[in-house]
GROMACS .gro file of C-alpha atoms in nm:
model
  393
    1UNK     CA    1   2.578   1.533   1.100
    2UNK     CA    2   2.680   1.247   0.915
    3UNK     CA    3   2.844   1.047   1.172
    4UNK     CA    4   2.552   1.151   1.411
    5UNK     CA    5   2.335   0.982   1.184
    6UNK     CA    6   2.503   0.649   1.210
    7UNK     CA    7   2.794   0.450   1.083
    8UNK     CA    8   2.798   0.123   0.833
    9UNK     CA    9   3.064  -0.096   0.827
   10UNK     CA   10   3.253  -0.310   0.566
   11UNK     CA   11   3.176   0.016   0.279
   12UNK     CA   12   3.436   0.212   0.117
   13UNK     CA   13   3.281   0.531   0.105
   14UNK     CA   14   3.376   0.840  -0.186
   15UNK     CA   15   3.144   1.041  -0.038
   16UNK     CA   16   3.045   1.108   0.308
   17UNK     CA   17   2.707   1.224   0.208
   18UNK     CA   18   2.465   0.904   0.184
   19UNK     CA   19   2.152   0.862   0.011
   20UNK     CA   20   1.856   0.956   0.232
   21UNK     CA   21   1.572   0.679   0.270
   22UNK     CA   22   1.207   0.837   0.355
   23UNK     CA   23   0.999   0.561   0.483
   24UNK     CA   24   1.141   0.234   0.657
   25UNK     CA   25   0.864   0.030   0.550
   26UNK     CA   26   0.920  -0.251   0.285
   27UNK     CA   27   0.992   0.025   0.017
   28UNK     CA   28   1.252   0.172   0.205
   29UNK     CA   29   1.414  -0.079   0.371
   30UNK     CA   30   1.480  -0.301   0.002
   31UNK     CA   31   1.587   0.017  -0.151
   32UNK     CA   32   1.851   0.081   0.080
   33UNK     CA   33   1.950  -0.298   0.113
   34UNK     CA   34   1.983  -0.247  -0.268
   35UNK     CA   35   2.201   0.043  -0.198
   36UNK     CA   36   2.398  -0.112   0.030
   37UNK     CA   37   2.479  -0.410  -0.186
   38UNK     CA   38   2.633  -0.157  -0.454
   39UNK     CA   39   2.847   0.002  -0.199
   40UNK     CA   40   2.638   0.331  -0.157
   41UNK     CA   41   2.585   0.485   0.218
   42UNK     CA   42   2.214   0.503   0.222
   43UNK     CA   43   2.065   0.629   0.560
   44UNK     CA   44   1.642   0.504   0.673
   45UNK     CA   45   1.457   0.781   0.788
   46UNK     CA   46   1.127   0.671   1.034
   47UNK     CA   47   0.897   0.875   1.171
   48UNK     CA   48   0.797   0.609   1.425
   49UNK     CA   49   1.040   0.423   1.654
   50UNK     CA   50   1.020   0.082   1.466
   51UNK     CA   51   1.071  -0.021   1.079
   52UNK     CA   52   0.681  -0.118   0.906
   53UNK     CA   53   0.465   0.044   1.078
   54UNK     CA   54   0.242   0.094   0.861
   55UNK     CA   55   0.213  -0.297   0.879
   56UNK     CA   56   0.177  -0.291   1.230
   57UNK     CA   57  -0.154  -0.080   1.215
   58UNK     CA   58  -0.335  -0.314   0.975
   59UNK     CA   59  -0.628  -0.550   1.073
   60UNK     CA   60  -0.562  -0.868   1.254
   61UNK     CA   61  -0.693  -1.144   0.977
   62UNK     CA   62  -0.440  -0.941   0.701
   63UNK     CA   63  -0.237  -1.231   0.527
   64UNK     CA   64  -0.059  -1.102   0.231
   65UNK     CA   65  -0.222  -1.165  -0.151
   66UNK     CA   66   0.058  -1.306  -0.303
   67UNK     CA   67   0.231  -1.559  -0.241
   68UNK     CA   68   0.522  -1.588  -0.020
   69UNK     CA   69   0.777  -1.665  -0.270
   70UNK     CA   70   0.712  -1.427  -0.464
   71UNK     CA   71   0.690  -1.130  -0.194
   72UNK     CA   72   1.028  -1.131  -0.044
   73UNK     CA   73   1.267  -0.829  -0.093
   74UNK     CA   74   1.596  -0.807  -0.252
   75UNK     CA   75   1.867  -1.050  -0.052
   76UNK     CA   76   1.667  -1.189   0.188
   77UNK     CA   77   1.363  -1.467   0.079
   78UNK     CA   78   1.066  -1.518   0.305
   79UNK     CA   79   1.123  -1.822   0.574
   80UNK     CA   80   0.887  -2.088   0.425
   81UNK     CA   81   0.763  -2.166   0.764
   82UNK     CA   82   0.536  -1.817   0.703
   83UNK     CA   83   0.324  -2.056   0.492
   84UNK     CA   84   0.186  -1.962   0.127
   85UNK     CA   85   0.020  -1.717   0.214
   86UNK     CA   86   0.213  -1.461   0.537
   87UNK     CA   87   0.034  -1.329   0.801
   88UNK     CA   88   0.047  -0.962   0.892
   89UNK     CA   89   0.275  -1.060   1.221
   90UNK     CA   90   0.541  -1.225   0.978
   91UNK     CA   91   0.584  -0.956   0.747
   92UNK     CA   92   0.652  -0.756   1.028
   93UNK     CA   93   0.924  -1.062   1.142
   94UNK     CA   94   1.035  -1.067   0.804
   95UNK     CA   95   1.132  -0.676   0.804
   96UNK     CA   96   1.247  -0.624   1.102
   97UNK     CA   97   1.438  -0.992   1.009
   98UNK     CA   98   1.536  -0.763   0.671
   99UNK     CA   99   1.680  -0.465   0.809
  100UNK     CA  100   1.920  -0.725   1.100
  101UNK     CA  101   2.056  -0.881   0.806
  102UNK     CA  102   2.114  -0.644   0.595
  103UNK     CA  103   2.301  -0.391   0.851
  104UNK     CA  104   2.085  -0.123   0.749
  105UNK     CA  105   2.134   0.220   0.902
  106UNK     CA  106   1.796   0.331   1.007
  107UNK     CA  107   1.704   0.638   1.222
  108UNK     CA  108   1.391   0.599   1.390
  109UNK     CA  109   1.167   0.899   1.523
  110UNK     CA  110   1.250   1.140   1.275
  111UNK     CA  111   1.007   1.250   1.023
  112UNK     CA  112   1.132   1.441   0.738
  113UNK     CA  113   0.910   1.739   0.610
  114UNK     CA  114   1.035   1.907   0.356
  115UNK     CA  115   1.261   1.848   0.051
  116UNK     CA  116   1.459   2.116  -0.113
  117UNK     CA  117   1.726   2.116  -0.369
  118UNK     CA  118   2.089   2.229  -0.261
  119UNK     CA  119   2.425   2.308  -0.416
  120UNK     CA  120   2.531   1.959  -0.340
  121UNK     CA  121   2.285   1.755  -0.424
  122UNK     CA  122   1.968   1.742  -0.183
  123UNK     CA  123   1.869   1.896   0.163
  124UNK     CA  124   1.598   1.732   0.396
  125UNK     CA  125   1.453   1.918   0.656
  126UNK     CA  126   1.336   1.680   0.954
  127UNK     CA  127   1.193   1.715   1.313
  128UNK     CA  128   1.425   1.817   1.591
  129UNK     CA  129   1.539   2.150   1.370
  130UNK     CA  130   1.734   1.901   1.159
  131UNK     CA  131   1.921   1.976   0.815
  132UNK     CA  132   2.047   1.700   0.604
  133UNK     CA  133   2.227   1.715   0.300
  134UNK     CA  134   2.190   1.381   0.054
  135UNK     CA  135   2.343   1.289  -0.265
  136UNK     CA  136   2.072   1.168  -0.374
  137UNK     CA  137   1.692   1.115  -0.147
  138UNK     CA  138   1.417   0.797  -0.202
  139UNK     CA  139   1.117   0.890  -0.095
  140UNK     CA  140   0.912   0.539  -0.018
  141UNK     CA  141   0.623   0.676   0.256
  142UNK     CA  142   0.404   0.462   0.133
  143UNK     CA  143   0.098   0.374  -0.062
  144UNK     CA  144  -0.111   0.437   0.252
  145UNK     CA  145  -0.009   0.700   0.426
  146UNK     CA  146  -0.280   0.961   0.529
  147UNK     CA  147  -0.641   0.825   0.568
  148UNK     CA  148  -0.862   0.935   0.387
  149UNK     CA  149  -1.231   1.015   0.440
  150UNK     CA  150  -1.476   1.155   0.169
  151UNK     CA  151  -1.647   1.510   0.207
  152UNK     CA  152  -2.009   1.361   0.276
  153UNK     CA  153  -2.272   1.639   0.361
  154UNK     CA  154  -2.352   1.580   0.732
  155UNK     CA  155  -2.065   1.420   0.822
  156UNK     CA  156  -1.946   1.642   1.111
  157UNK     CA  157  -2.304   1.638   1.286
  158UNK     CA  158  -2.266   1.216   1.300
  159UNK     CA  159  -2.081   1.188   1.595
  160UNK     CA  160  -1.850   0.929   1.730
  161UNK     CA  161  -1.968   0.624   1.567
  162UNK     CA  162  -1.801   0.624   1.221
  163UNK     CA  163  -1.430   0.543   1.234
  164UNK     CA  164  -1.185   0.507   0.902
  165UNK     CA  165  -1.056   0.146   0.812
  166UNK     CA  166  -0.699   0.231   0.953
  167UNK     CA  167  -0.821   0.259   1.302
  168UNK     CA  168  -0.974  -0.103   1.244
  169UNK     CA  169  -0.801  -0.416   1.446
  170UNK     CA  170  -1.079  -0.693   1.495
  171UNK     CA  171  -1.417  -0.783   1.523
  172UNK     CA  172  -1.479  -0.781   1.912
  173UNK     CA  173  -1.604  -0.444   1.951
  174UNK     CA  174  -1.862  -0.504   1.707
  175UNK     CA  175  -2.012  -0.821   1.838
  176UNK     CA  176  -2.397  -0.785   1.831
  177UNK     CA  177  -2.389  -0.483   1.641
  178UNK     CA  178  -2.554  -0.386   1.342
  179UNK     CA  179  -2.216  -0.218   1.112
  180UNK     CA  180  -2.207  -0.031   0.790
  181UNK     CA  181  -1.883  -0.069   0.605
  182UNK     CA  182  -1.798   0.165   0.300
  183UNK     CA  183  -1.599   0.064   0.008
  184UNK     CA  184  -1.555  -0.290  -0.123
  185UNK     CA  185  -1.185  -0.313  -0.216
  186UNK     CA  186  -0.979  -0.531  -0.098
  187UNK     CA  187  -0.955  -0.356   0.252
  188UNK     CA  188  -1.352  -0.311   0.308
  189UNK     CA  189  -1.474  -0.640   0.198
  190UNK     CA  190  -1.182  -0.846   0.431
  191UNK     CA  191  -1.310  -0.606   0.697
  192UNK     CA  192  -1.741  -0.701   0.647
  193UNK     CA  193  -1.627  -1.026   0.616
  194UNK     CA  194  -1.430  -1.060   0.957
  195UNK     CA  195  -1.728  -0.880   1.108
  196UNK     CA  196  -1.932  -1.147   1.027
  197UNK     CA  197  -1.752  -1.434   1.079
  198UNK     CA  198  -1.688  -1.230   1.413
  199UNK     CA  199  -2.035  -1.190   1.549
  200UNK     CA  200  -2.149  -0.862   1.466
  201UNK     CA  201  -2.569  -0.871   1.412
  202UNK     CA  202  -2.562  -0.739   1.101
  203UNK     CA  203  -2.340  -0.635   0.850
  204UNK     CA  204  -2.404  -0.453   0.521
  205UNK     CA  205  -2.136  -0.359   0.282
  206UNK     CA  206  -2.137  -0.009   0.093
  207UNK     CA  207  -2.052   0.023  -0.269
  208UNK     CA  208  -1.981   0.254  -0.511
  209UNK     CA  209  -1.840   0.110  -0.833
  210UNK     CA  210  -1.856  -0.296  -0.859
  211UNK     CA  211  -1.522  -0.435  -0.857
  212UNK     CA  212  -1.398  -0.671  -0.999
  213UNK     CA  213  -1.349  -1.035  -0.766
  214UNK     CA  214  -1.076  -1.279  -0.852
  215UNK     CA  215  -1.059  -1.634  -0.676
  216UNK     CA  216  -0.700  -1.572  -0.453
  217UNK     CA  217  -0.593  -1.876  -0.642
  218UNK     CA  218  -0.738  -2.135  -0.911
  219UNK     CA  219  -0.637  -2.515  -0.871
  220UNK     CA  220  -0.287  -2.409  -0.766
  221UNK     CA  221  -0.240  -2.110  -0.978
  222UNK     CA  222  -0.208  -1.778  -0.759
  223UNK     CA  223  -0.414  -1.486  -0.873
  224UNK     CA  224  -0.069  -1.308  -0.895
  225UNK     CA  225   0.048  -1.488  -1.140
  226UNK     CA  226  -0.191  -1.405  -1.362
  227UNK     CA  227  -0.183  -1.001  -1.278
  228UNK     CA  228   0.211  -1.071  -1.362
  229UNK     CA  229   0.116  -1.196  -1.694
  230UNK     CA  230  -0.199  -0.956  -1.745
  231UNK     CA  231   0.028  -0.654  -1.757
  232UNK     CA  232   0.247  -0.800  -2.007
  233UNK     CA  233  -0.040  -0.852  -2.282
  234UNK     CA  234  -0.304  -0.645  -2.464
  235UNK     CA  235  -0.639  -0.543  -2.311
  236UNK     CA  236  -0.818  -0.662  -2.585
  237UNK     CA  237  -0.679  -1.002  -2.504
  238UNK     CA  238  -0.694  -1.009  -2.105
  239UNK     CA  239  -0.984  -0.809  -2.058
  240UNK     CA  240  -1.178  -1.129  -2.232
  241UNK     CA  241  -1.003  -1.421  -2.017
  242UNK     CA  242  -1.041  -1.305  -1.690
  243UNK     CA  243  -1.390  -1.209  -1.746
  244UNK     CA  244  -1.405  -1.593  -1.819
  245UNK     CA  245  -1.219  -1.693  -1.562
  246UNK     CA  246  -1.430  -1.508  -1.334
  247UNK     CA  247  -1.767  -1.682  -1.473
  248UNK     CA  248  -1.616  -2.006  -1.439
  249UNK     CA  249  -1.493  -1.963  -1.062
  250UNK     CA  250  -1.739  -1.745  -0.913
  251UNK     CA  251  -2.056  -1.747  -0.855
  252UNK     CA  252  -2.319  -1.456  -0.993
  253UNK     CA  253  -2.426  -1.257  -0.721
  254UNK     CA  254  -2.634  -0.995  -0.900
  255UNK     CA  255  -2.956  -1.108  -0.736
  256UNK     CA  256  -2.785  -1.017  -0.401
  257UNK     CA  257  -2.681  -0.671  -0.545
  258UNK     CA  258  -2.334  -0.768  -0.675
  259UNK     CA  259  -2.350  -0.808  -1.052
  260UNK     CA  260  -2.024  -0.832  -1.243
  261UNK     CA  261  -1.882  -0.557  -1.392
  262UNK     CA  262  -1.915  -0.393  -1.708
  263UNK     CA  263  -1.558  -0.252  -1.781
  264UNK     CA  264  -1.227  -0.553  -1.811
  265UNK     CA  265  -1.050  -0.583  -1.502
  266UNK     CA  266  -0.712  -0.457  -1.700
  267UNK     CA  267  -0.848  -0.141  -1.825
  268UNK     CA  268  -0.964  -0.084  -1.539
  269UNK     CA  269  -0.627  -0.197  -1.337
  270UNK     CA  270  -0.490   0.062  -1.593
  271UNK     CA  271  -0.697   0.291  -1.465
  272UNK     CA  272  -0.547   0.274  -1.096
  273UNK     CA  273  -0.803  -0.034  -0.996
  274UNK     CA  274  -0.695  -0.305  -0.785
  275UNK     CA  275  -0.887  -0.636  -0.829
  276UNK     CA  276  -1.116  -0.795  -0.475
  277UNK     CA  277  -0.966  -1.113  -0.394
  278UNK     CA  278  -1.218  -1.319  -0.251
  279UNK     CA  279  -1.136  -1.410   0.059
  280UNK     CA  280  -1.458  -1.517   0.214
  281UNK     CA  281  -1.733  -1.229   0.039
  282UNK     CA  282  -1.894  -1.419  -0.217
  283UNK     CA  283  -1.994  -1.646   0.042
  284UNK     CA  284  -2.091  -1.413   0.290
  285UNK     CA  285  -2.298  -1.213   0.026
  286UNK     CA  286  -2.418  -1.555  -0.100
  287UNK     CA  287  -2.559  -1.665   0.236
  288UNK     CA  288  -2.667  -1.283   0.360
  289UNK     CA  289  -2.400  -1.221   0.605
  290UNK     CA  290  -2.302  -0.936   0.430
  291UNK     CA  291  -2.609  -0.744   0.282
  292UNK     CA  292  -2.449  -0.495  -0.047
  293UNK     CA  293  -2.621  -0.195  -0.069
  294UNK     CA  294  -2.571   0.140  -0.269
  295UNK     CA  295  -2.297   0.397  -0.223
  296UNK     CA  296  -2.319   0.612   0.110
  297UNK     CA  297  -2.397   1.013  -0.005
  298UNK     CA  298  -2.474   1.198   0.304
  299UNK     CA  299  -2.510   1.162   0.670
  300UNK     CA  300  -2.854   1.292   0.848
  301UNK     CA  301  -2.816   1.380   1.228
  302UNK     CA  302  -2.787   0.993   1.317
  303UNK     CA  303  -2.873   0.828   0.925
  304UNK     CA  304  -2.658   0.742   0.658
  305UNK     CA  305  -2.777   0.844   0.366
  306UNK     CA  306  -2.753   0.613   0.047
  307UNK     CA  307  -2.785   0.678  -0.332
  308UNK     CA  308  -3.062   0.548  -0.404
  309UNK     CA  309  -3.231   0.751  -0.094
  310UNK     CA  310  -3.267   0.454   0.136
  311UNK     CA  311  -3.179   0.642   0.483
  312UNK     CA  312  -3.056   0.353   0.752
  313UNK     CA  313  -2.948   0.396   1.078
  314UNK     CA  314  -2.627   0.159   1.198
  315UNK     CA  315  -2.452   0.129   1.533
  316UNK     CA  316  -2.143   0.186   1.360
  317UNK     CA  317  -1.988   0.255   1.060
  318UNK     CA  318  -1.629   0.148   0.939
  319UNK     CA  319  -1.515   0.381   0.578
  320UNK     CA  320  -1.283   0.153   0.391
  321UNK     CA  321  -1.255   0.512   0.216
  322UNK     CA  322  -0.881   0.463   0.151
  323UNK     CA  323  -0.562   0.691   0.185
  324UNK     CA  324  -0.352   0.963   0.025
  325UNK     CA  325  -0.013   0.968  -0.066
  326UNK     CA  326   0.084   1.302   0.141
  327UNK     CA  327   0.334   1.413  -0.045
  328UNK     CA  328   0.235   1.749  -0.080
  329UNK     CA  329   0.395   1.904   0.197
  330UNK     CA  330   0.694   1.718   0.131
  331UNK     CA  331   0.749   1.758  -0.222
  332UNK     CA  332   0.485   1.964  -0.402
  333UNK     CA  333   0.705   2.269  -0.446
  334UNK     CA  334   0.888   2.049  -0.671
  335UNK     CA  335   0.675   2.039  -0.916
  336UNK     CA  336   0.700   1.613  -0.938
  337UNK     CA  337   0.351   1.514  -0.842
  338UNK     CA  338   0.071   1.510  -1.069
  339UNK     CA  339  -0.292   1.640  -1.052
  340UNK     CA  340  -0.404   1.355  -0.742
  341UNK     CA  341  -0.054   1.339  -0.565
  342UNK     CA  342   0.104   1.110  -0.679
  343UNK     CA  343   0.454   1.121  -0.807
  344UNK     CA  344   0.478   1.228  -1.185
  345UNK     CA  345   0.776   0.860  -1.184
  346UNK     CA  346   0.915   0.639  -0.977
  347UNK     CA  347   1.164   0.345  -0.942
  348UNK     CA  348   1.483   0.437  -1.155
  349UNK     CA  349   1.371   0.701  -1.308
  350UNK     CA  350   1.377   1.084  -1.117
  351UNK     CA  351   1.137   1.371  -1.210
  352UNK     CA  352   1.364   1.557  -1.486
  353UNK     CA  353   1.350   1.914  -1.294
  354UNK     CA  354   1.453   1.648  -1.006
  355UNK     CA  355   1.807   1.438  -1.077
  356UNK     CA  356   1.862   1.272  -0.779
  357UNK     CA  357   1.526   1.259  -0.645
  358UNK     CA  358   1.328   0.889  -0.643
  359UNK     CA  359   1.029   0.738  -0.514
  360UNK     CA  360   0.917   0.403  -0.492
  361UNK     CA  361   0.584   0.249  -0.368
  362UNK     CA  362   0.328   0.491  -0.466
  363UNK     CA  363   0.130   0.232  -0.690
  364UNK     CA  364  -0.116  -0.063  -0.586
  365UNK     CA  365   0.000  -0.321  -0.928
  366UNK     CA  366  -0.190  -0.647  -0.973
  367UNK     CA  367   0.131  -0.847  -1.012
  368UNK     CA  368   0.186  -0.748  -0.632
  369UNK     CA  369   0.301  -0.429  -0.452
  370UNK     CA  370   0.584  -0.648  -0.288
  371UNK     CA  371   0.709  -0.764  -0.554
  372UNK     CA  372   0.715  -0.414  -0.740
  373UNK     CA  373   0.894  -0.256  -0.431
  374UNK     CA  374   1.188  -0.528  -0.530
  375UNK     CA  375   1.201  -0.429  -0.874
  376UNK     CA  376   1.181  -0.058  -0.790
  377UNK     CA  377   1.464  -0.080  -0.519
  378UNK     CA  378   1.690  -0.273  -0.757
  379UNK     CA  379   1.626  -0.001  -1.093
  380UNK     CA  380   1.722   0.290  -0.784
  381UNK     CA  381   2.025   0.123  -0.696
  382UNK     CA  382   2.144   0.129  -1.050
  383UNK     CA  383   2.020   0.456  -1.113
  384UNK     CA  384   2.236   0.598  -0.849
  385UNK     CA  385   2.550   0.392  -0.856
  386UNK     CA  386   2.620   0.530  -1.141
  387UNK     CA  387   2.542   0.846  -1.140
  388UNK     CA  388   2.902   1.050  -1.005
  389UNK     CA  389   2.859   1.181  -0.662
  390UNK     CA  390   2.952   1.617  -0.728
  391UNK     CA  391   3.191   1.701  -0.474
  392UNK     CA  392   3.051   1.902  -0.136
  393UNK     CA  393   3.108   2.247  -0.143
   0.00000   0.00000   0.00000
């Protein structure tokens, strides 16, 4: 099976088992480039037939949050022709660039489903009846894998008009329509304000819990750079400054149902939060292109319920609801996940009923996902280099 899987060359190899990748988005493909560097067989496992496609599926205006020299993976910068700031189309350049140079052995159109311990070190079961044994396995599916929409009362009776964020490309379907979209992270509030800028009639934006909106970048300075340093220092410290920051830089927007929060943007980043960066909202909720209005709790035969009982009727409404992980099927035997999913470690360190097992890309950090997935693949690498390889069976 292992020369069915694929061959590298220039590698000196101990062990003829490699080191499965799950995922080849930019998780995967920078942990096995990190691999690779330190001499260890590591083989890409995609479910689709081409590396990021989770990329592939997001919305046409996507341009990255942080800044292009500080989002490239391990060996390989970002071209600076992408620009500060990349567009969805070059990331996906830059990957499929990524796995070219780095001779990556990638399988495409095999999904693994199940991952079991084994004598040897790990066993993978995968579409096609297939039965792969691993020294070691990296699971890096990704952040958003499995969209994800909530349990609202009604919601089966509403018919064909609400659709979830993933399934979103571009405005031009909406154009004279009047569009709800729930959820204001970063996802949903991009999304209302494309749909403005794009011609829909109306647009009102859904919201739960106010987050918290950072300017993408201050006279220079990239919003990243401070998340970077934000996670390095004391909440009672950060919490303060970037509520002053945000007072200084943005405008208040509680008259049009947007007040700032009451919690510190780093507790609450602690908490699993990701910052808004504007990209266009306050504006748009400035000049009423994008109404706010409360949280959606129910659907009604063709009404949307809200929380505060208002019961509106839109053409079409867009959940920017956000994903699971997935992992359950995959891994939750394991006992490595925690209460919501989500893996119990990750980056060098494995699950300790788990040697062997990794994961990488499960987390949303202010000082940028890209940037973490570089960090994580490098801390893997190490991890497994030297760790001895047991002998097969």
């Amino acid at each position: 099976m292992a020369d069915e899987i694929g061959r590298i060359k220039g590698i000196d190899r101990t062990d003829d088992r490699p080191v499965y990748v799950v995922g080849g988005g930019p998780g995967g493909l920078a942990a096995a480039a990190a691999l690779r560097k330190r001499g260890v067989r590591a083989v890409v496992l995609e479910r689709s037939g081409s590396v990021g496609t989770s990329w592939r599926g997001h919305y046409d205006r996507l341009r990255l949050h942080t800044t292009r020299t500080l989002s490239g993976l391990p060996g390989l910068a970002m071209p600076r022709s992408f620009g500060r700031w990349v567009a969805r189309d070059d990331v996906i350049r830059y990957l499929e660039k990524y796995a070219e140079h780095h001779e990556l052995e990638i399988v495409t159109g095999v999904e693994a489903s199940r991952i079991e311990r084994a004598d040897a070190g790990w066993l993978l079961r995968a579409s096609g009846g297939r039965e792969l044994t691993g020294r070691a396995v990296v699971v890096a599916t990704g952040h958003n894998h499995t969209p994800y929409l909530p349990a609202w009362a009604g919601l089966e009776g509403y018919g064909d008009g609400l659709v979830h964020a993933s399934r979103y490309r571009d405005a031009a379907p909406y154009a004279g329509k009047d569009v709800l979209v729930v959820g204001a992270g970063n996802t949903g509030a991009e999304i209302a304000v494309d749909l403005a800028a794009g011609g829909a009639a109306r647009v009102r934006l859904a919201i739960r819990t106010v987050p918290h909106i950072l300017p993408r970048s201050v006279a220079g300075w990239p919003a990243q750079r401070t998340g970077i340093l934000v996670r390095r220092l004391p909440v009672r410290l950060t919490d303060p400054a970037t509520a002053l920051l945000c007072r200084l830089t943005l405008p208040d927007l509680a008259e049009h149902g947007l007040p700032r929060p009451d919690t510190g943007l780093h507790a609450r980043a602690r908490a699993g939060a990701t910052p808004v960066l504007d990209m266009g909202l306050t504006d748009a909720v400035r000049s009423g292109r994008v109404e706010v209005v409360a949280a959606v709790e129910s659907f009604d035969d063709r009404k949307v319920v809200l929380a505060d009982g208002t019961r509106l009727t839109a053409d079409a409404v867009i959940a920017a609801t956000g994903y699971r992980r997935g992992l359950e099927d995959l891994v939750g035997h394991l006992g490595v996940l925690d209460a919501v999913g989500r893996p119990l470690v990750r980056g060098g360190r494995c699950p300790a009923q788990a040697p062997g097992l990794y994961f990488t890309g499960f987390t949303n950090p202010i000082s940028g996902m890209l940037r973490e997935l570089a960090k994580d693949a490098e801390r893997i690498a190490r991890a497994v280099a030297r760790t001895p390889a047991r002998p097969t069976a």
